[in-house]
Amino acid sequence: MQQPAESELIHGLDDRPAPLPALFAALQHILASFVGIITPPLVIGAVLGLGDHLPYLISMALMVSGVGTFLQARSPWGIGAGMICLQGTSFAFLGAVLSAGLLVKGRGGSPEDILAMIFGVCFFGAFVQIVLSRFIGQLRKVITPLVTGIVITLIGVSLIKVGITDLGGGFKAEDFGAPRNLALGALVLLTIILLNRSQQPWVRLSAIIIGLAVGSLAAWFSGKLVPQPLPDLPLMSVPVPFRFGFAFDWTAFIPVALIYVISTIETVGDLTANCMLSRQPIEGPSYLKRLRGGILGDGVSCLIASTFSAFPNTTFAQNNGVIQMTGVASRHVGLYIGALLFVLGLFPLLGAVLQQIPKPVLGGATLIMFGSVAAAGIRILSQVKLDRRNMLIIAASLGIGLGIAAQPELLHQMPTLVQNLFESAITCGGLTAILLDLLLPREKTADATASASLQEPQGT
């Protein structure tokens, strides 16, 4: 596949942008991921009745995301990929984490007992990813470009649902699909597209921020954005190791450990897409080194998260969309992102301000970025030989993964463990791709040989 042209990157991987452009680029990454970082704690807190602890959990989610992002960009001692790999709370763990929490809640456990169990099993689960990072060379025989392309495509398509839901007004919104919501989302989407086609680097660099600002201003004029009083939160949140205690249960641990394996596959796909967008090799020793460091960075980030009361982290796919939209791949921007996220977590009131951006405005921005993630997966697949075998694997994996996503009730009569493991499109589609890629023979068939011969020049 043709690599991005030189002009598509304003700042390459090792470039050092001036502080102001770097800050702008970092802000766009944060705006693209902020809602994604805080949403899992909100969902988990609502289901498990953890409302009193939510402000602290959200603060820790932001702070740990900042630390993990900094490690990924700085890559000290080989921990991290040395790229913009924004770490955020993983949606993939929601089912397994809720299952662990409901297990404790069913036994009559307190909110503190629930959190102790969740963070305990997640702490030990992080070592699964850390160990896998040491064997990435061998894993590449299993996690092939075909598999990673399928997984990253599934990630993007799955995220599109989140973006379009926000554009409509948000999950279970009373005015979902209202013309005003659709108009605001379309305005943001169109603004970002037009600005991104500009030949001026500064305009491109600021496309997402300008789009969000234009959308928020329009929302304010239309009455959709009504500034709310800031919640009564402490001025600063201080991280405390194992604040809620520490517990462990094998029943809760096994699903979490398996999701860490799936998360590793996701990370390989995200890192591969990041390498492509950053114009770095996607094969060879340097590529494997980045994969090894990036997966290790994910594992260490999850270890830190469990220690300081945050849910498991992963490399966010949507930030590859920001790189593609802005043309800024400099890993030094990742240091700014990490510092800003840490500050947002330290001062929770700052995060509360960003939370007031209307859902349709955010949806208009995230929709195009999530679409860019899916497009990156397609670009990876375009490098694979699309013979009958590989087309069959792609068709089956996408069919099963997206089918489960479209009809999640399909598994409701299965055991809870099966539901927790396979209710995700990424899990089902990814596992299908791995199994078929391992089991289906790669030998050339007679039809393939005949097809190849038809492509040879005639009349030698």
Tab-separated table of C-alpha atoms in Angstrom:
chain	number	residue	atom	x	y	z
A	1	MET	CA	0.000	0.000	0.000
A	2	GLN	CA	1.146	3.513	-0.761
A	3	GLN	CA	2.344	5.343	2.313
A	4	PRO	CA	0.989	8.796	3.151
A	5	ALA	CA	2.669	11.526	1.201
A	6	GLU	CA	5.245	13.731	2.838
A	7	SER	CA	2.869	16.718	2.809
A	8	GLU	CA	0.233	14.819	4.798
A	9	LEU	CA	2.283	15.197	7.986
A	10	ILE	CA	2.828	18.661	9.377
A	11	HIS	CA	5.005	17.279	12.196
A	12	GLY	CA	6.651	13.859	11.963
A	13	LEU	CA	7.236	11.421	14.795
A	14	ASP	CA	10.440	12.991	16.141
A	15	ASP	CA	9.699	16.613	15.276
A	16	ARG	CA	9.496	19.086	18.141
A	17	PRO	CA	6.625	21.514	17.506
A	18	ALA	CA	6.695	24.894	19.223
A	19	PRO	CA	4.815	24.921	22.545
A	20	LEU	CA	1.688	26.642	21.216
A	21	PRO	CA	1.087	24.307	18.213
A	22	ALA	CA	1.914	21.327	20.433
A	23	LEU	CA	-0.619	22.527	23.005
A	24	PHE	CA	-3.279	22.927	20.309
A	25	ALA	CA	-2.644	19.413	19.011
A	26	ALA	CA	-2.709	17.995	22.551
A	27	LEU	CA	-6.011	19.721	23.305
A	28	GLN	CA	-7.598	18.143	20.231
A	29	HIS	CA	-6.515	14.670	21.367
A	30	ILE	CA	-7.964	15.343	24.821
A	31	LEU	CA	-11.242	16.657	23.447
A	32	ALA	CA	-11.503	13.557	21.242
A	33	SER	CA	-10.936	11.191	24.155
A	34	PHE	CA	-12.203	12.984	27.268
A	35	VAL	CA	-15.731	11.597	27.104
A	36	GLY	CA	-14.364	8.125	26.331
A	37	ILE	CA	-12.145	8.220	29.408
A	38	ILE	CA	-14.846	9.231	31.872
A	39	THR	CA	-17.794	7.284	30.411
A	40	PRO	CA	-16.828	3.782	31.660
A	41	PRO	CA	-16.533	4.971	35.292
A	42	LEU	CA	-19.925	6.662	34.931
A	43	VAL	CA	-21.525	3.478	33.562
A	44	ILE	CA	-19.897	1.216	36.164
A	45	GLY	CA	-20.776	3.595	38.977
A	46	ALA	CA	-24.422	3.771	37.920
A	47	VAL	CA	-24.844	-0.010	37.606
A	48	LEU	CA	-23.017	-0.908	40.826
A	49	GLY	CA	-24.258	1.970	42.969
A	50	LEU	CA	-20.917	3.729	43.424
A	51	GLY	CA	-22.253	7.285	43.185
A	52	ASP	CA	-20.470	8.586	46.281
A	53	HIS	CA	-17.102	7.501	44.891
A	54	LEU	CA	-17.621	8.654	41.285
A	55	PRO	CA	-15.820	12.036	41.500
A	56	TYR	CA	-12.712	10.305	42.827
A	57	LEU	CA	-12.936	7.482	40.259
A	58	ILE	CA	-13.237	9.978	37.390
A	59	SER	CA	-10.287	11.995	38.667
A	60	MET	CA	-8.148	8.878	38.932
A	61	ALA	CA	-9.181	7.783	35.436
A	62	LEU	CA	-7.924	11.084	34.007
A	63	MET	CA	-4.715	11.139	36.066
A	64	VAL	CA	-3.764	7.556	35.228
A	65	SER	CA	-4.546	8.193	31.552
A	66	GLY	CA	-2.117	11.090	31.703
A	67	VAL	CA	0.648	9.025	33.303
A	68	GLY	CA	0.143	6.163	30.834
A	69	THR	CA	0.137	8.515	27.827
A	70	PHE	CA	3.336	10.150	29.041
A	71	LEU	CA	5.009	6.735	29.373
A	72	GLN	CA	3.905	5.703	25.874
A	73	ALA	CA	5.329	8.883	24.337
A	74	ARG	CA	8.536	9.085	26.405
A	75	SER	CA	9.183	5.311	26.374
A	76	PRO	CA	11.498	5.105	29.422
A	77	TRP	CA	13.268	1.751	29.856
A	78	GLY	CA	11.398	0.424	26.828
A	79	ILE	CA	7.985	1.013	28.442
A	80	GLY	CA	5.938	2.564	25.658
A	81	ALA	CA	5.874	2.684	21.871
A	82	GLY	CA	7.478	6.118	21.555
A	83	MET	CA	4.400	7.492	19.749
A	84	ILE	CA	1.184	9.358	20.513
A	85	CYS	CA	-0.653	6.478	22.182
A	86	LEU	CA	-3.268	8.092	24.378
A	87	GLN	CA	-4.202	5.793	27.233
A	88	GLY	CA	-7.835	5.803	28.266
A	89	THR	CA	-10.359	3.706	30.165
A	90	SER	CA	-11.173	0.662	28.041
A	91	PHE	CA	-14.767	-0.079	27.048
A	92	ALA	CA	-13.758	-3.695	26.342
A	93	PHE	CA	-13.560	-4.454	30.085
A	94	LEU	CA	-17.043	-3.162	30.935
A	95	GLY	CA	-18.764	-6.558	30.862
A	96	ALA	CA	-16.095	-8.374	32.873
A	97	VAL	CA	-15.745	-5.546	35.419
A	98	LEU	CA	-19.503	-5.306	35.924
A	99	SER	CA	-19.675	-9.083	36.311
A	100	ALA	CA	-17.023	-8.962	39.049
A	101	GLY	CA	-18.801	-6.105	40.795
A	102	LEU	CA	-22.212	-7.780	40.633
A	103	LEU	CA	-20.652	-10.944	42.042
A	104	VAL	CA	-19.598	-9.059	45.176
A	105	LYS	CA	-22.821	-7.054	45.288
A	106	GLY	CA	-24.817	-10.291	45.172
A	107	ARG	CA	-22.952	-11.456	48.265
A	108	GLY	CA	-24.032	-8.324	50.113
A	109	GLY	CA	-20.723	-6.499	49.690
A	110	SER	CA	-20.412	-2.749	50.205
A	111	PRO	CA	-19.315	-0.344	47.437
A	112	GLU	CA	-15.823	-0.467	48.938
A	113	ASP	CA	-15.847	-4.291	48.768
A	114	ILE	CA	-16.968	-4.119	45.130
A	115	LEU	CA	-14.130	-1.770	44.190
A	116	ALA	CA	-11.594	-3.840	46.143
A	117	MET	CA	-12.540	-6.918	44.099
A	118	ILE	CA	-12.542	-5.094	40.768
A	119	PHE	CA	-9.166	-3.468	41.265
A	120	GLY	CA	-7.703	-6.667	42.738
A	121	VAL	CA	-8.529	-8.876	39.740
A	122	CYS	CA	-7.584	-6.098	37.307
A	123	PHE	CA	-4.230	-5.676	39.070
A	124	PHE	CA	-3.267	-9.324	38.535
A	125	GLY	CA	-4.812	-9.324	35.066
A	126	ALA	CA	-2.414	-6.572	33.989
A	127	PHE	CA	0.444	-9.072	34.280
A	128	VAL	CA	-1.170	-11.074	31.457
A	129	GLN	CA	-0.554	-8.180	29.095
A	130	ILE	CA	2.912	-7.510	30.494
A	131	VAL	CA	3.901	-11.148	29.889
A	132	LEU	CA	2.373	-11.157	26.390
A	133	SER	CA	4.468	-8.117	25.484
A	134	ARG	CA	7.633	-10.180	25.963
A	135	PHE	CA	6.486	-12.711	23.357
A	136	ILE	CA	5.214	-10.341	20.702
A	137	GLY	CA	7.576	-11.852	18.119
A	138	GLN	CA	5.939	-15.248	18.546
A	139	LEU	CA	2.486	-13.675	18.790
A	140	ARG	CA	2.970	-12.088	15.374
A	141	LYS	CA	2.461	-15.577	13.938
A	142	VAL	CA	-1.023	-15.426	15.432
A	143	ILE	CA	-1.718	-11.689	15.294
A	144	THR	CA	-1.058	-11.273	11.569
A	145	PRO	CA	-1.710	-8.139	9.459
A	146	LEU	CA	-4.963	-9.794	8.373
A	147	VAL	CA	-6.096	-10.183	11.995
A	148	THR	CA	-4.975	-6.708	13.049
A	149	GLY	CA	-6.687	-5.131	10.045
A	150	ILE	CA	-9.944	-6.886	10.887
A	151	VAL	CA	-9.739	-5.939	14.576
A	152	ILE	CA	-8.952	-2.264	13.929
A	153	THR	CA	-11.795	-2.096	11.405
A	154	LEU	CA	-14.161	-3.595	13.974
A	155	ILE	CA	-12.936	-1.095	16.565
A	156	GLY	CA	-13.664	1.805	14.233
A	157	VAL	CA	-17.083	0.504	13.176
A	158	SER	CA	-17.997	-0.144	16.817
A	159	LEU	CA	-16.961	3.382	17.796
A	160	ILE	CA	-19.031	4.865	14.963
A	161	LYS	CA	-22.129	3.746	16.844
A	162	VAL	CA	-20.973	5.794	19.847
A	163	GLY	CA	-20.341	8.840	17.652
A	164	ILE	CA	-23.680	8.718	15.844
A	165	THR	CA	-25.504	8.179	19.145
A	166	ASP	CA	-23.909	11.320	20.555
A	167	LEU	CA	-24.737	13.222	17.367
A	168	GLY	CA	-28.388	12.298	17.837
A	169	GLY	CA	-28.370	13.641	21.392
A	170	GLY	CA	-26.887	10.855	23.509
A	171	PHE	CA	-27.991	7.485	24.825
A	172	LYS	CA	-31.668	7.502	25.876
A	173	ALA	CA	-31.894	11.280	25.354
A	174	GLU	CA	-35.470	12.579	25.375
A	175	ASP	CA	-34.808	14.660	22.258
A	176	PHE	CA	-32.791	11.975	20.453
A	177	GLY	CA	-32.797	12.628	16.721
A	178	ALA	CA	-34.288	16.103	17.065
A	179	PRO	CA	-33.588	18.354	14.031
A	180	ARG	CA	-31.622	20.728	16.260
A	181	ASN	CA	-29.299	17.919	17.371
A	182	LEU	CA	-28.755	16.710	13.825
A	183	ALA	CA	-28.086	20.251	12.625
A	184	LEU	CA	-25.489	20.876	15.353
A	185	GLY	CA	-23.714	17.588	14.616
A	186	ALA	CA	-23.765	18.249	10.873
A	187	LEU	CA	-22.385	21.772	11.413
A	188	VAL	CA	-19.430	20.442	13.415
A	189	LEU	CA	-18.816	17.621	10.946
A	190	LEU	CA	-18.880	19.946	7.932
A	191	THR	CA	-16.679	22.527	9.654
A	192	ILE	CA	-13.999	19.933	10.435
A	193	ILE	CA	-14.078	18.538	6.889
A	194	LEU	CA	-13.744	21.951	5.266
A	195	LEU	CA	-10.984	23.145	7.612
A	196	ASN	CA	-9.083	19.892	7.224
A	197	ARG	CA	-8.867	20.469	3.448
A	198	SER	CA	-7.142	23.800	3.975
A	199	GLN	CA	-3.579	24.192	2.748
A	200	GLN	CA	-2.715	26.200	5.868
A	201	PRO	CA	-1.111	23.952	8.550
A	202	TRP	CA	-2.492	26.077	11.406
A	203	VAL	CA	-6.034	25.721	10.104
A	204	ARG	CA	-5.662	21.968	9.749
A	205	LEU	CA	-4.078	21.732	13.164
A	206	SER	CA	-6.988	23.542	14.778
A	207	ALA	CA	-9.813	21.918	12.784
A	208	ILE	CA	-11.286	19.849	15.620
A	209	ILE	CA	-11.025	22.579	18.257
A	210	ILE	CA	-12.560	25.138	15.874
A	211	GLY	CA	-15.302	22.671	14.959
A	212	LEU	CA	-16.141	22.078	18.611
A	213	ALA	CA	-16.035	25.814	19.354
A	214	VAL	CA	-18.324	26.622	16.417
A	215	GLY	CA	-20.706	23.848	17.445
A	216	SER	CA	-20.736	24.923	21.096
A	217	LEU	CA	-21.409	28.544	20.104
A	218	ALA	CA	-24.267	27.453	17.846
A	219	ALA	CA	-25.603	25.245	20.658
A	220	TRP	CA	-25.548	28.207	23.036
A	221	PHE	CA	-27.447	30.440	20.581
A	222	SER	CA	-29.995	27.683	19.918
A	223	GLY	CA	-30.544	26.996	23.617
A	224	LYS	CA	-29.030	23.504	23.537
A	225	LEU	CA	-26.052	24.570	25.648
A	226	VAL	CA	-27.187	26.046	28.954
A	227	PRO	CA	-24.174	26.475	31.286
A	228	GLN	CA	-24.840	24.617	34.538
A	229	PRO	CA	-23.479	25.408	38.005
A	230	LEU	CA	-20.310	23.440	38.630
A	231	PRO	CA	-20.793	20.468	40.965
A	232	ASP	CA	-19.573	20.583	44.545
A	233	LEU	CA	-16.228	18.833	44.086
A	234	PRO	CA	-12.981	19.058	46.063
A	235	LEU	CA	-10.445	21.491	44.676
A	236	MET	CA	-7.869	18.722	44.233
A	237	SER	CA	-7.933	14.931	44.103
A	238	VAL	CA	-4.971	13.208	45.737
A	239	PRO	CA	-4.206	9.655	44.517
A	240	VAL	CA	-4.082	7.043	47.275
A	241	PRO	CA	-2.744	3.514	46.522
A	242	PHE	CA	-5.368	0.781	47.053
A	243	ARG	CA	-7.726	3.255	48.663
A	244	PHE	CA	-10.585	0.719	48.689
A	245	GLY	CA	-8.567	-2.322	49.733
A	246	PHE	CA	-7.604	-5.419	47.754
A	247	ALA	CA	-9.496	-8.654	47.018
A	248	PHE	CA	-9.339	-11.538	44.557
A	249	ASP	CA	-11.646	-14.235	43.204
A	250	TRP	CA	-10.890	-16.679	40.368
A	251	THR	CA	-14.455	-16.489	39.073
A	252	ALA	CA	-14.051	-12.768	38.564
A	253	PHE	CA	-10.437	-13.016	37.398
A	254	ILE	CA	-10.756	-15.393	34.413
A	255	PRO	CA	-13.053	-13.171	32.286
A	256	VAL	CA	-10.868	-10.155	33.061
A	257	ALA	CA	-7.700	-12.063	32.095
A	258	LEU	CA	-9.226	-13.096	28.754
A	259	ILE	CA	-10.215	-9.510	28.007
A	260	TYR	CA	-6.586	-8.495	28.583
A	261	VAL	CA	-5.665	-10.894	25.752
A	262	ILE	CA	-8.263	-9.291	23.492
A	263	SER	CA	-7.047	-5.860	24.554
A	264	THR	CA	-3.567	-6.857	23.420
A	265	ILE	CA	-4.921	-7.637	19.953
A	266	GLU	CA	-6.667	-4.253	19.899
A	267	THR	CA	-3.428	-2.550	20.869
A	268	VAL	CA	-1.518	-4.292	18.074
A	269	GLY	CA	-4.098	-3.002	15.610
A	270	ASP	CA	-4.020	0.516	17.039
A	271	LEU	CA	-0.215	0.634	17.067
A	272	THR	CA	-0.057	-0.656	13.493
A	273	ALA	CA	-2.455	2.054	12.353
A	274	ASN	CA	-0.440	4.623	14.334
A	275	CYS	CA	2.778	3.490	12.636
A	276	MET	CA	1.162	3.845	9.229
A	277	LEU	CA	-0.165	7.333	9.962
A	278	SER	CA	3.213	8.347	11.445
A	279	ARG	CA	5.017	6.962	8.371
A	280	GLN	CA	6.889	4.327	10.374
A	281	PRO	CA	7.603	0.726	9.268
A	282	ILE	CA	4.884	-1.865	9.880
A	283	GLU	CA	7.268	-4.780	9.665
A	284	GLY	CA	10.795	-5.597	10.754
A	285	PRO	CA	12.736	-5.148	14.029
A	286	SER	CA	11.787	-1.512	14.692
A	287	TYR	CA	8.097	-2.339	14.266
A	288	LEU	CA	8.303	-5.297	16.650
A	289	LYS	CA	10.159	-3.121	19.148
A	290	ARG	CA	7.350	-0.557	19.043
A	291	LEU	CA	4.728	-3.270	19.473
A	292	ARG	CA	6.628	-4.781	22.392
A	293	GLY	CA	7.022	-1.402	24.097
A	294	GLY	CA	3.466	-0.310	23.365
A	295	ILE	CA	1.870	-3.476	24.765
A	296	LEU	CA	4.162	-3.312	27.785
A	297	GLY	CA	3.113	0.321	28.211
A	298	ASP	CA	-0.537	-0.739	28.162
A	299	GLY	CA	0.142	-3.400	30.807
A	300	VAL	CA	2.076	-1.032	33.070
A	301	SER	CA	-0.631	1.605	32.627
A	302	CYS	CA	-3.255	-0.944	33.724
A	303	LEU	CA	-1.091	-1.891	36.701
A	304	ILE	CA	-0.882	1.762	37.754
A	305	ALA	CA	-4.623	2.146	37.140
A	306	SER	CA	-5.522	-0.736	39.453
A	307	THR	CA	-3.167	0.589	42.123
A	308	PHE	CA	-4.726	4.063	42.090
A	309	SER	CA	-8.408	3.118	41.708
A	310	ALA	CA	-8.879	3.507	37.966
A	311	PHE	CA	-10.347	0.926	35.622
A	312	PRO	CA	-8.156	-0.855	33.012
A	313	ASN	CA	-6.631	1.312	30.307
A	314	THR	CA	-5.919	0.731	26.661
A	315	THR	CA	-4.486	2.631	23.709
A	316	PHE	CA	-7.364	4.701	22.341
A	317	ALA	CA	-8.074	4.118	18.655
A	318	GLN	CA	-9.817	7.460	18.081
A	319	ASN	CA	-6.558	9.339	18.556
A	320	ASN	CA	-5.240	7.789	15.365
A	321	GLY	CA	-8.101	9.669	13.742
A	322	VAL	CA	-6.834	12.903	15.308
A	323	ILE	CA	-3.338	12.253	13.934
A	324	GLN	CA	-4.791	11.738	10.476
A	325	MET	CA	-7.001	14.814	10.707
A	326	THR	CA	-4.345	17.192	12.064
A	327	GLY	CA	-1.227	15.805	10.381
A	328	VAL	CA	0.646	15.933	13.706
A	329	ALA	CA	2.359	12.662	14.663
A	330	SER	CA	5.068	14.103	16.939
A	331	ARG	CA	5.522	11.951	20.021
A	332	HIS	CA	6.498	15.102	21.922
A	333	VAL	CA	2.844	16.153	21.680
A	334	GLY	CA	2.123	13.006	23.697
A	335	LEU	CA	4.044	14.524	26.613
A	336	TYR	CA	1.736	17.553	26.546
A	337	ILE	CA	-1.302	15.259	26.400
A	338	GLY	CA	-0.095	13.301	29.418
A	339	ALA	CA	0.560	16.450	31.458
A	340	LEU	CA	-2.803	18.006	30.584
A	341	LEU	CA	-4.731	14.838	31.431
A	342	PHE	CA	-2.925	14.627	34.757
A	343	VAL	CA	-3.915	18.242	35.513
A	344	LEU	CA	-7.521	17.541	34.545
A	345	GLY	CA	-7.542	14.686	37.023
A	346	LEU	CA	-5.847	16.729	39.724
A	347	PHE	CA	-8.433	19.512	39.391
A	348	PRO	CA	-11.769	17.777	38.743
A	349	LEU	CA	-13.618	21.076	38.235
A	350	LEU	CA	-11.752	21.562	34.934
A	351	GLY	CA	-13.105	18.289	33.702
A	352	ALA	CA	-16.593	19.283	34.799
A	353	VAL	CA	-16.420	22.286	32.457
A	354	LEU	CA	-15.570	20.112	29.447
A	355	GLN	CA	-18.417	17.769	30.376
A	356	GLN	CA	-20.887	20.525	29.498
A	357	ILE	CA	-20.112	20.360	25.758
A	358	PRO	CA	-23.408	19.134	24.241
A	359	LYS	CA	-23.485	15.548	23.001
A	360	PRO	CA	-24.431	16.443	19.398
A	361	VAL	CA	-21.410	18.742	19.171
A	362	LEU	CA	-19.098	16.002	20.416
A	363	GLY	CA	-20.786	13.480	18.151
A	364	GLY	CA	-20.161	15.576	15.063
A	365	ALA	CA	-16.440	15.636	15.850
A	366	THR	CA	-16.018	12.043	17.006
A	367	LEU	CA	-18.039	10.559	14.135
A	368	ILE	CA	-15.484	11.537	11.515
A	369	MET	CA	-12.579	10.493	13.735
A	370	PHE	CA	-14.114	7.083	14.431
A	371	GLY	CA	-14.703	6.710	10.716
A	372	SER	CA	-11.008	7.452	10.200
A	373	VAL	CA	-10.175	4.572	12.556
A	374	ALA	CA	-12.231	2.170	10.448
A	375	ALA	CA	-10.564	3.562	7.332
A	376	ALA	CA	-7.151	2.892	8.899
A	377	GLY	CA	-8.186	-0.744	9.385
A	378	ILE	CA	-9.166	-0.945	5.737
A	379	ARG	CA	-5.770	0.478	4.783
A	380	ILE	CA	-4.094	-2.290	6.762
A	381	LEU	CA	-6.245	-4.915	5.035
A	382	SER	CA	-5.329	-3.435	1.655
A	383	GLN	CA	-1.752	-4.621	2.252
A	384	VAL	CA	-2.939	-8.214	2.605
A	385	LYS	CA	-3.311	-10.439	-0.439
A	386	LEU	CA	-7.071	-10.577	-0.850
A	387	ASP	CA	-7.345	-14.143	-2.151
A	388	ARG	CA	-10.371	-16.365	-1.561
A	389	ARG	CA	-9.053	-17.608	1.781
A	390	ASN	CA	-8.449	-14.153	3.227
A	391	MET	CA	-11.703	-12.773	1.833
A	392	LEU	CA	-13.532	-15.624	3.550
A	393	ILE	CA	-11.823	-14.823	6.873
A	394	ILE	CA	-12.692	-11.123	6.537
A	395	ALA	CA	-16.307	-11.919	5.646
A	396	ALA	CA	-16.798	-14.370	8.518
A	397	SER	CA	-15.069	-12.163	11.110
A	398	LEU	CA	-16.922	-8.988	10.179
A	399	GLY	CA	-20.194	-10.886	9.846
A	400	ILE	CA	-19.949	-12.505	13.273
A	401	GLY	CA	-18.528	-9.443	15.036
A	402	LEU	CA	-20.966	-6.913	13.599
A	403	GLY	CA	-23.807	-9.418	13.843
A	404	ILE	CA	-23.278	-9.768	17.597
A	405	ALA	CA	-23.111	-5.975	17.879
A	406	ALA	CA	-26.375	-5.608	15.971
A	407	GLN	CA	-28.208	-8.293	17.996
A	408	PRO	CA	-26.643	-8.509	21.495
A	409	GLU	CA	-29.730	-10.400	22.716
A	410	LEU	CA	-28.487	-13.385	20.686
A	411	LEU	CA	-26.406	-14.569	23.646
A	412	HIS	CA	-28.878	-13.858	26.437
A	413	GLN	CA	-29.719	-17.544	26.890
A	414	MET	CA	-26.057	-18.477	27.229
A	415	PRO	CA	-24.205	-18.630	30.585
A	416	THR	CA	-23.223	-15.290	32.047
A	417	LEU	CA	-19.538	-16.035	31.517
A	418	VAL	CA	-20.132	-16.583	27.786
A	419	GLN	CA	-22.151	-13.372	27.573
A	420	ASN	CA	-19.434	-11.367	29.274
A	421	LEU	CA	-16.733	-12.755	26.982
A	422	PHE	CA	-18.488	-12.650	23.624
A	423	GLU	CA	-20.956	-9.763	23.724
A	424	SER	CA	-18.349	-7.465	22.147
A	425	ALA	CA	-18.005	-7.214	18.363
A	426	ILE	CA	-14.250	-6.839	18.813
A	427	THR	CA	-13.990	-10.004	20.919
A	428	CYS	CA	-16.123	-12.186	18.631
A	429	GLY	CA	-14.725	-10.834	15.383
A	430	GLY	CA	-11.134	-10.879	16.629
A	431	LEU	CA	-11.296	-14.446	17.921
A	432	THR	CA	-12.983	-15.581	14.692
A	433	ALA	CA	-10.200	-13.985	12.659
A	434	ILE	CA	-7.469	-15.615	14.775
A	435	LEU	CA	-9.011	-19.095	14.665
A	436	LEU	CA	-9.726	-19.041	10.936
A	437	ASP	CA	-6.297	-17.604	10.135
A	438	LEU	CA	-4.708	-20.446	12.111
A	439	LEU	CA	-6.935	-23.265	10.856
A	440	LEU	CA	-7.559	-22.527	7.187
A	441	PRO	CA	-4.696	-23.847	4.996
A	442	ARG	CA	-2.561	-21.325	3.152
A	443	GLU	CA	-1.506	-23.632	0.313
A	444	LYS	CA	-2.286	-22.456	-3.196
A	445	THR	CA	-5.251	-24.234	-4.690
A	446	ALA	CA	-5.576	-25.225	-8.284
A	447	ASP	CA	-7.967	-22.334	-8.816
A	448	ALA	CA	-5.479	-19.880	-7.343
A	449	THR	CA	-2.706	-21.248	-9.574
A	450	ALA	CA	-4.937	-20.984	-12.603
A	451	SER	CA	-5.928	-17.454	-11.623
A	452	ALA	CA	-2.284	-16.492	-11.256
A	453	SER	CA	-1.465	-17.948	-14.670
A	454	LEU	CA	-4.205	-15.831	-16.253
A	455	GLN	CA	-2.406	-12.728	-15.012
A	456	GLU	CA	0.899	-13.676	-16.643
A	457	PRO	CA	1.848	-11.929	-19.902
A	458	GLN	CA	0.796	-13.902	-22.927
A	459	GLY	CA	2.829	-14.784	-26.025
A	460	THR	CA	6.251	-15.249	-24.503
